[in-house]
mmCIF file of C-alpha atoms in Angstrom:
data_model
loop_
_atom_site.group_PDB
_atom_site.id
_atom_site.type_symbol
_atom_site.label_atom_id
_atom_site.label_comp_id
_atom_site.label_asym_id
_atom_site.label_seq_id
_atom_site.Cartn_x
_atom_site.Cartn_y
_atom_site.Cartn_z
ATOM 1 C CA MET A 1 -83.014 -45.306 -34.527
ATOM 2 C CA GLN A 2 -85.785 -47.890 -34.801
ATOM 3 C CA SER A 3 -88.162 -47.560 -37.734
ATOM 4 C CA GLU A 4 -91.607 -46.218 -36.802
ATOM 5 C CA ILE A 5 -94.797 -45.582 -38.748
ATOM 6 C CA ILE A 6 -96.199 -42.103 -38.026
ATOM 7 C CA ILE A 7 -99.526 -41.017 -39.491
ATOM 8 C CA TYR A 8 -99.678 -37.613 -41.183
ATOM 9 C CA GLN A 9 -103.137 -36.096 -41.626
ATOM 10 C CA SER A 10 -103.914 -32.847 -43.433
ATOM 11 C CA ASP A 11 -105.830 -30.066 -41.698
ATOM 12 C CA ASP A 12 -108.999 -30.862 -43.656
ATOM 13 C CA GLY A 13 -108.714 -34.555 -42.830
ATOM 14 C CA LEU A 14 -108.900 -35.568 -46.493
ATOM 15 C CA THR A 15 -105.281 -36.695 -46.762
ATOM 16 C CA LYS A 16 -103.998 -39.376 -44.412
ATOM 17 C CA ILE A 17 -100.617 -40.983 -45.060
ATOM 18 C CA GLU A 18 -98.551 -43.531 -43.136
ATOM 19 C CA THR A 19 -95.045 -42.074 -43.131
ATOM 20 C CA ARG A 20 -91.937 -43.976 -42.093
ATOM 21 C CA LEU A 21 -89.608 -42.359 -39.542
ATOM 22 C CA GLU A 22 -86.078 -43.780 -39.546
ATOM 23 C CA ASN A 23 -82.542 -42.384 -39.223
ATOM 24 C CA GLU A 24 -83.941 -39.009 -38.102
ATOM 25 C CA THR A 25 -85.853 -38.389 -41.335
ATOM 26 C CA PHE A 26 -89.202 -39.237 -42.909
ATOM 27 C CA TRP A 27 -89.609 -41.524 -45.922
ATOM 28 C CA LEU A 28 -92.381 -41.656 -48.548
ATOM 29 C CA THR A 29 -92.896 -43.614 -51.758
ATOM 30 C CA GLN A 30 -93.674 -41.924 -55.076
ATOM 31 C CA ALA A 31 -97.295 -43.035 -54.721
ATOM 32 C CA GLN A 32 -97.523 -41.418 -51.279
ATOM 33 C CA MET A 33 -96.009 -38.185 -52.590
ATOM 34 C CA ALA A 34 -98.553 -38.164 -55.408
ATOM 35 C CA GLU A 35 -101.311 -38.482 -52.804
ATOM 36 C CA LEU A 36 -99.747 -35.843 -50.550
ATOM 37 C CA PHE A 37 -99.312 -33.242 -53.297
ATOM 38 C CA GLN A 38 -102.500 -34.211 -55.179
ATOM 39 C CA LYS A 39 -100.519 -34.729 -58.389
ATOM 40 C CA GLY A 40 -100.247 -37.573 -60.879
ATOM 41 C CA ARG A 41 -97.645 -40.269 -60.296
ATOM 42 C CA SER A 42 -95.924 -39.395 -63.595
ATOM 43 C CA THR A 43 -95.535 -35.767 -62.465
ATOM 44 C CA ILE A 44 -93.840 -36.860 -59.245
ATOM 45 C CA THR A 45 -91.536 -39.223 -61.150
ATOM 46 C CA GLU A 46 -90.551 -36.454 -63.571
ATOM 47 C CA HIS A 47 -89.676 -34.032 -60.772
ATOM 48 C CA ILE A 48 -87.638 -36.645 -58.897
ATOM 49 C CA ASN A 49 -85.692 -37.533 -62.046
ATOM 50 C CA ASN A 50 -84.947 -33.837 -62.638
ATOM 51 C CA ILE A 51 -83.789 -33.392 -59.042
ATOM 52 C CA PHE A 52 -81.182 -36.102 -59.549
ATOM 53 C CA LYS A 53 -80.314 -35.048 -63.104
ATOM 54 C CA GLU A 54 -79.659 -31.445 -62.032
ATOM 55 C CA GLY A 55 -77.472 -32.594 -59.146
ATOM 56 C CA GLU A 56 -79.682 -31.012 -56.500
ATOM 57 C CA LEU A 57 -79.598 -34.245 -54.493
ATOM 58 C CA GLU A 58 -77.594 -37.452 -54.753
ATOM 59 C CA GLU A 59 -79.883 -40.430 -55.313
ATOM 60 C CA ALA A 60 -77.762 -42.889 -53.317
ATOM 61 C CA LEU A 61 -78.023 -40.702 -50.209
ATOM 62 C CA VAL A 62 -81.752 -39.929 -50.256
ATOM 63 C CA CYS A 63 -83.319 -43.191 -51.488
ATOM 64 C CA ARG A 64 -83.797 -46.469 -49.693
ATOM 65 C CA GLU A 65 -85.616 -49.757 -50.225
ATOM 66 C CA PHE A 66 -88.001 -50.848 -47.465
ATOM 67 C CA ARG A 67 -89.816 -54.164 -47.186
ATOM 68 C CA HIS A 68 -93.562 -53.714 -47.606
ATOM 69 C CA THR A 69 -96.295 -56.278 -46.843
ATOM 70 C CA THR A 70 -99.294 -56.366 -49.200
ATOM 71 C CA GLN A 71 -102.213 -58.658 -49.955
ATOM 72 C CA HIS A 72 -101.396 -61.430 -52.406
ATOM 73 C CA GLY A 73 -102.951 -60.684 -55.780
ATOM 74 C CA ALA A 74 -103.828 -64.281 -56.653
ATOM 75 C CA ILE A 75 -104.404 -65.989 -53.289
ATOM 76 C CA GLU A 76 -107.119 -64.595 -51.025
ATOM 77 C CA GLY A 77 -106.094 -64.040 -47.407
ATOM 78 C CA LYS A 78 -102.386 -64.462 -48.167
ATOM 79 C CA THR A 79 -99.841 -61.670 -47.872
ATOM 80 C CA GLN A 80 -96.580 -61.088 -49.689
ATOM 81 C CA GLU A 81 -93.510 -58.944 -49.119
ATOM 82 C CA LYS A 82 -91.746 -56.802 -51.675
ATOM 83 C CA SER A 83 -89.128 -54.058 -51.661
ATOM 84 C CA VAL A 84 -90.447 -50.560 -52.348
ATOM 85 C CA LYS A 85 -88.261 -47.509 -53.000
ATOM 86 C CA HIS A 86 -88.746 -44.663 -50.529
ATOM 87 C CA TYR A 87 -87.442 -41.081 -50.625
ATOM 88 C CA ASN A 88 -86.382 -39.077 -47.602
ATOM 89 C CA LEU A 89 -87.538 -35.656 -46.401
ATOM 90 C CA ASP A 90 -85.008 -33.790 -48.575
ATOM 91 C CA VAL A 91 -86.624 -35.221 -51.711
ATOM 92 C CA ILE A 92 -90.150 -34.678 -50.390
ATOM 93 C CA ILE A 93 -89.440 -31.003 -49.672
ATOM 94 C CA SER A 94 -87.737 -30.499 -53.047
ATOM 95 C CA VAL A 95 -90.662 -32.048 -54.930
ATOM 96 C CA GLY A 96 -93.053 -29.911 -52.872
ATOM 97 C CA TYR A 97 -91.280 -26.737 -53.984
ATOM 98 C CA ARG A 98 -91.359 -27.811 -57.620
ATOM 99 C CA VAL A 99 -95.077 -28.584 -57.670
ATOM 100 C CA LYS A 100 -95.747 -25.379 -55.661
ATOM 101 C CA SER A 101 -97.887 -27.295 -53.190
ATOM 102 C CA LEU A 102 -99.325 -25.703 -50.038
ATOM 103 C CA GLN A 103 -99.754 -29.246 -48.750
ATOM 104 C CA GLY A 104 -96.013 -29.686 -49.172
ATOM 105 C CA THR A 105 -95.386 -26.699 -46.901
ATOM 106 C CA LYS A 106 -97.807 -28.095 -44.303
ATOM 107 C CA PHE A 107 -96.097 -31.483 -44.418
ATOM 108 C CA ARG A 108 -92.643 -29.897 -44.029
ATOM 109 C CA GLN A 109 -93.829 -27.984 -40.953
ATOM 110 C CA TRP A 110 -95.373 -31.143 -39.491
ATOM 111 C CA ALA A 111 -92.269 -33.253 -40.188
ATOM 112 C CA THR A 112 -89.931 -30.607 -38.750
ATOM 113 C CA ALA A 113 -91.989 -30.468 -35.536
ATOM 114 C CA ARG A 114 -91.949 -34.276 -35.201
ATOM 115 C CA LEU A 115 -88.187 -34.450 -35.785
ATOM 116 C CA ARG A 116 -87.563 -31.645 -33.282
ATOM 117 C CA GLU A 117 -89.671 -33.551 -30.756
ATOM 118 C CA TYR A 118 -87.592 -36.679 -31.359
ATOM 119 C CA ILE A 119 -84.266 -34.850 -31.025
ATOM 120 C CA VAL A 120 -85.291 -33.108 -27.769
ATOM 121 C CA LYS A 121 -87.224 -35.942 -26.089
ATOM 122 C CA GLY A 122 -85.642 -38.987 -27.715
ATOM 123 C CA PHE A 123 -89.033 -40.128 -29.019
ATOM 124 C CA THR A 124 -92.078 -38.896 -30.908
ATOM 125 C CA MET A 125 -95.665 -39.948 -30.240
ATOM 126 C CA ASN A 126 -97.907 -41.320 -32.967
ATOM 127 C CA ASP A 127 -100.991 -39.437 -31.764
ATOM 128 C CA GLU A 128 -103.302 -40.679 -34.514
ATOM 129 C CA LEU A 129 -102.579 -44.339 -33.792
ATOM 130 C CA LEU A 130 -103.192 -43.777 -30.083
ATOM 131 C CA LYS A 131 -106.561 -42.147 -30.819
ATOM 132 C CA GLU A 132 -107.745 -44.973 -33.063
ATOM 133 C CA ALA A 133 -109.299 -47.842 -31.065
ATOM 134 C CA GLY A 134 -107.331 -46.948 -27.965
ATOM 135 C CA GLY A 135 -104.001 -47.371 -29.684
ATOM 136 C CA GLY A 136 -104.264 -51.131 -30.244
ATOM 137 C CA ASN A 137 -100.899 -52.774 -30.860
ATOM 138 C CA TYR A 138 -99.127 -49.408 -30.906
ATOM 139 C CA PHE A 139 -100.124 -48.776 -27.273
ATOM 140 C CA ASP A 140 -98.894 -52.251 -26.293
ATOM 141 C CA GLU A 141 -95.611 -51.571 -28.106
ATOM 142 C CA LEU A 142 -95.127 -48.316 -26.181
ATOM 143 C CA LEU A 143 -95.716 -50.120 -22.873
ATOM 144 C CA ALA A 144 -93.203 -52.812 -23.845
ATOM 145 C CA ARG A 145 -90.581 -50.180 -24.676
ATOM 146 C CA ILE A 146 -91.204 -48.369 -21.375
ATOM 147 C CA ARG A 147 -90.831 -51.654 -19.478
ATOM 148 C CA ASP A 148 -87.580 -52.321 -21.330
ATOM 149 C CA ILE A 149 -86.233 -48.886 -20.384
ATOM 150 C CA ARG A 150 -87.219 -49.358 -16.744
ATOM 151 C CA SER A 151 -85.592 -52.789 -16.790
ATOM 152 C CA SER A 152 -82.331 -51.237 -18.024
ATOM 153 C CA GLU A 153 -82.579 -48.642 -15.255
ATOM 154 C CA LYS A 154 -83.027 -51.441 -12.704
ATOM 155 C CA VAL A 155 -79.959 -53.280 -14.046
ATOM 156 C CA PHE A 156 -77.888 -50.090 -13.823
ATOM 157 C CA TRP A 157 -79.013 -49.511 -10.242
ATOM 158 C CA ARG A 158 -78.113 -53.121 -9.400
ATOM 159 C CA LYS A 159 -74.614 -52.583 -10.817
ATOM 160 C CA VAL A 160 -74.110 -49.519 -8.599
ATOM 161 C CA LEU A 161 -75.170 -51.568 -5.577
ATOM 162 C CA ASP A 162 -72.838 -54.435 -6.529
ATOM 163 C CA ILE A 163 -69.850 -52.113 -6.914
ATOM 164 C CA TYR A 164 -70.491 -50.301 -3.632
ATOM 165 C CA SER A 165 -71.036 -53.566 -1.730
ATOM 166 C CA THR A 166 -67.500 -54.704 -2.605
ATOM 167 C CA SER A 167 -66.140 -52.140 -0.130
ATOM 168 C CA ILE A 168 -64.433 -53.786 2.847
ATOM 169 C CA ASP A 169 -66.384 -51.734 5.402
ATOM 170 C CA TYR A 170 -69.731 -51.968 3.562
ATOM 171 C CA ASP A 171 -72.731 -52.093 5.882
ATOM 172 C CA PRO A 172 -76.163 -51.792 4.206
ATOM 173 C CA LYS A 173 -77.692 -50.483 7.447
ATOM 174 C CA ALA A 174 -75.064 -47.828 8.099
ATOM 175 C CA ASP A 175 -76.105 -44.172 7.791
ATOM 176 C CA LEU A 176 -73.218 -43.555 5.393
ATOM 177 C CA SER A 177 -74.423 -46.303 3.006
ATOM 178 C CA GLN A 178 -78.016 -45.092 3.076
ATOM 179 C CA THR A 179 -76.912 -41.502 2.471
ATOM 180 C CA PHE A 180 -74.768 -42.635 -0.457
ATOM 181 C CA PHE A 181 -77.630 -44.485 -2.169
ATOM 182 C CA LYS A 182 -80.055 -41.617 -1.580
ATOM 183 C CA THR A 183 -77.558 -39.241 -3.189
ATOM 184 C CA VAL A 184 -77.017 -41.521 -6.206
ATOM 185 C CA GLN A 185 -80.765 -42.051 -6.601
ATOM 186 C CA ASN A 186 -81.407 -38.304 -6.558
ATOM 187 C CA LYS A 187 -78.691 -37.753 -9.155
ATOM 188 C CA MET A 188 -80.269 -40.404 -11.407
ATOM 189 C CA HIS A 189 -83.713 -38.817 -11.040
ATOM 190 C CA TRP A 190 -82.258 -35.372 -11.716
ATOM 191 C CA ALA A 191 -80.464 -36.578 -14.844
ATOM 192 C CA ALA A 192 -83.663 -38.215 -16.124
ATOM 193 C CA HIS A 193 -86.277 -35.520 -15.461
ATOM 194 C CA GLY A 194 -84.765 -32.650 -13.473
ATOM 195 C CA GLN A 195 -86.277 -33.565 -10.088
ATOM 196 C CA THR A 196 -85.093 -35.365 -6.952
ATOM 197 C CA ALA A 197 -86.890 -38.452 -5.625
ATOM 198 C CA ALA A 198 -88.621 -36.347 -2.950
ATOM 199 C CA GLU A 199 -89.797 -33.833 -5.560
ATOM 200 C CA VAL A 200 -91.192 -36.646 -7.727
ATOM 201 C CA ILE A 201 -93.203 -37.991 -4.779
ATOM 202 C CA TYR A 202 -94.419 -34.488 -3.894
ATOM 203 C CA GLN A 203 -95.545 -33.820 -7.483
ATOM 204 C CA ARG A 204 -97.497 -37.092 -7.597
ATOM 205 C CA ILE A 205 -99.272 -36.362 -4.303
ATOM 206 C CA PHE A 206 -100.111 -32.724 -4.987
#
């Protein structure tokens, strides 16, 4: 699964955090957890250390370093990259229970809904990024991914045509050939969205 940045925003709009979605889980840094739970960084660190010390979670399985781009401290206008430790949803939920945070419960519900959406649909939409300035680069990225998927579909369809055309008695104008391709096309449409080609056209018209 490709890494994506999904914005989480609290109901009151006061908390807004860029979460990382990768490997079917969300990842936050200690600083982001401190902001999410409205607790001091030292409190978050203490709880995380206790989680590992008590054997509730295994650090090697729930932690990961991600590259993070920041402004250079000494040179204006220059950026720098550094590795920052992130913790997955298991740690986030565990810390939320320990600090008895309502915000933690809200975040868990939000994250669970996003993950369920990804598992069912194969993707999850970053609604906040789409709302801000028309989506900007995120919207362009979505279009590029859609084009890539359609391109793969076109290649697959071409392969079916190539295989069928190797038949000795192949005639592209024959009723049998046209019926075959209509049947295959309908099966592809049905597998993708549960409708035949004719039903897709009908839905778009009416």
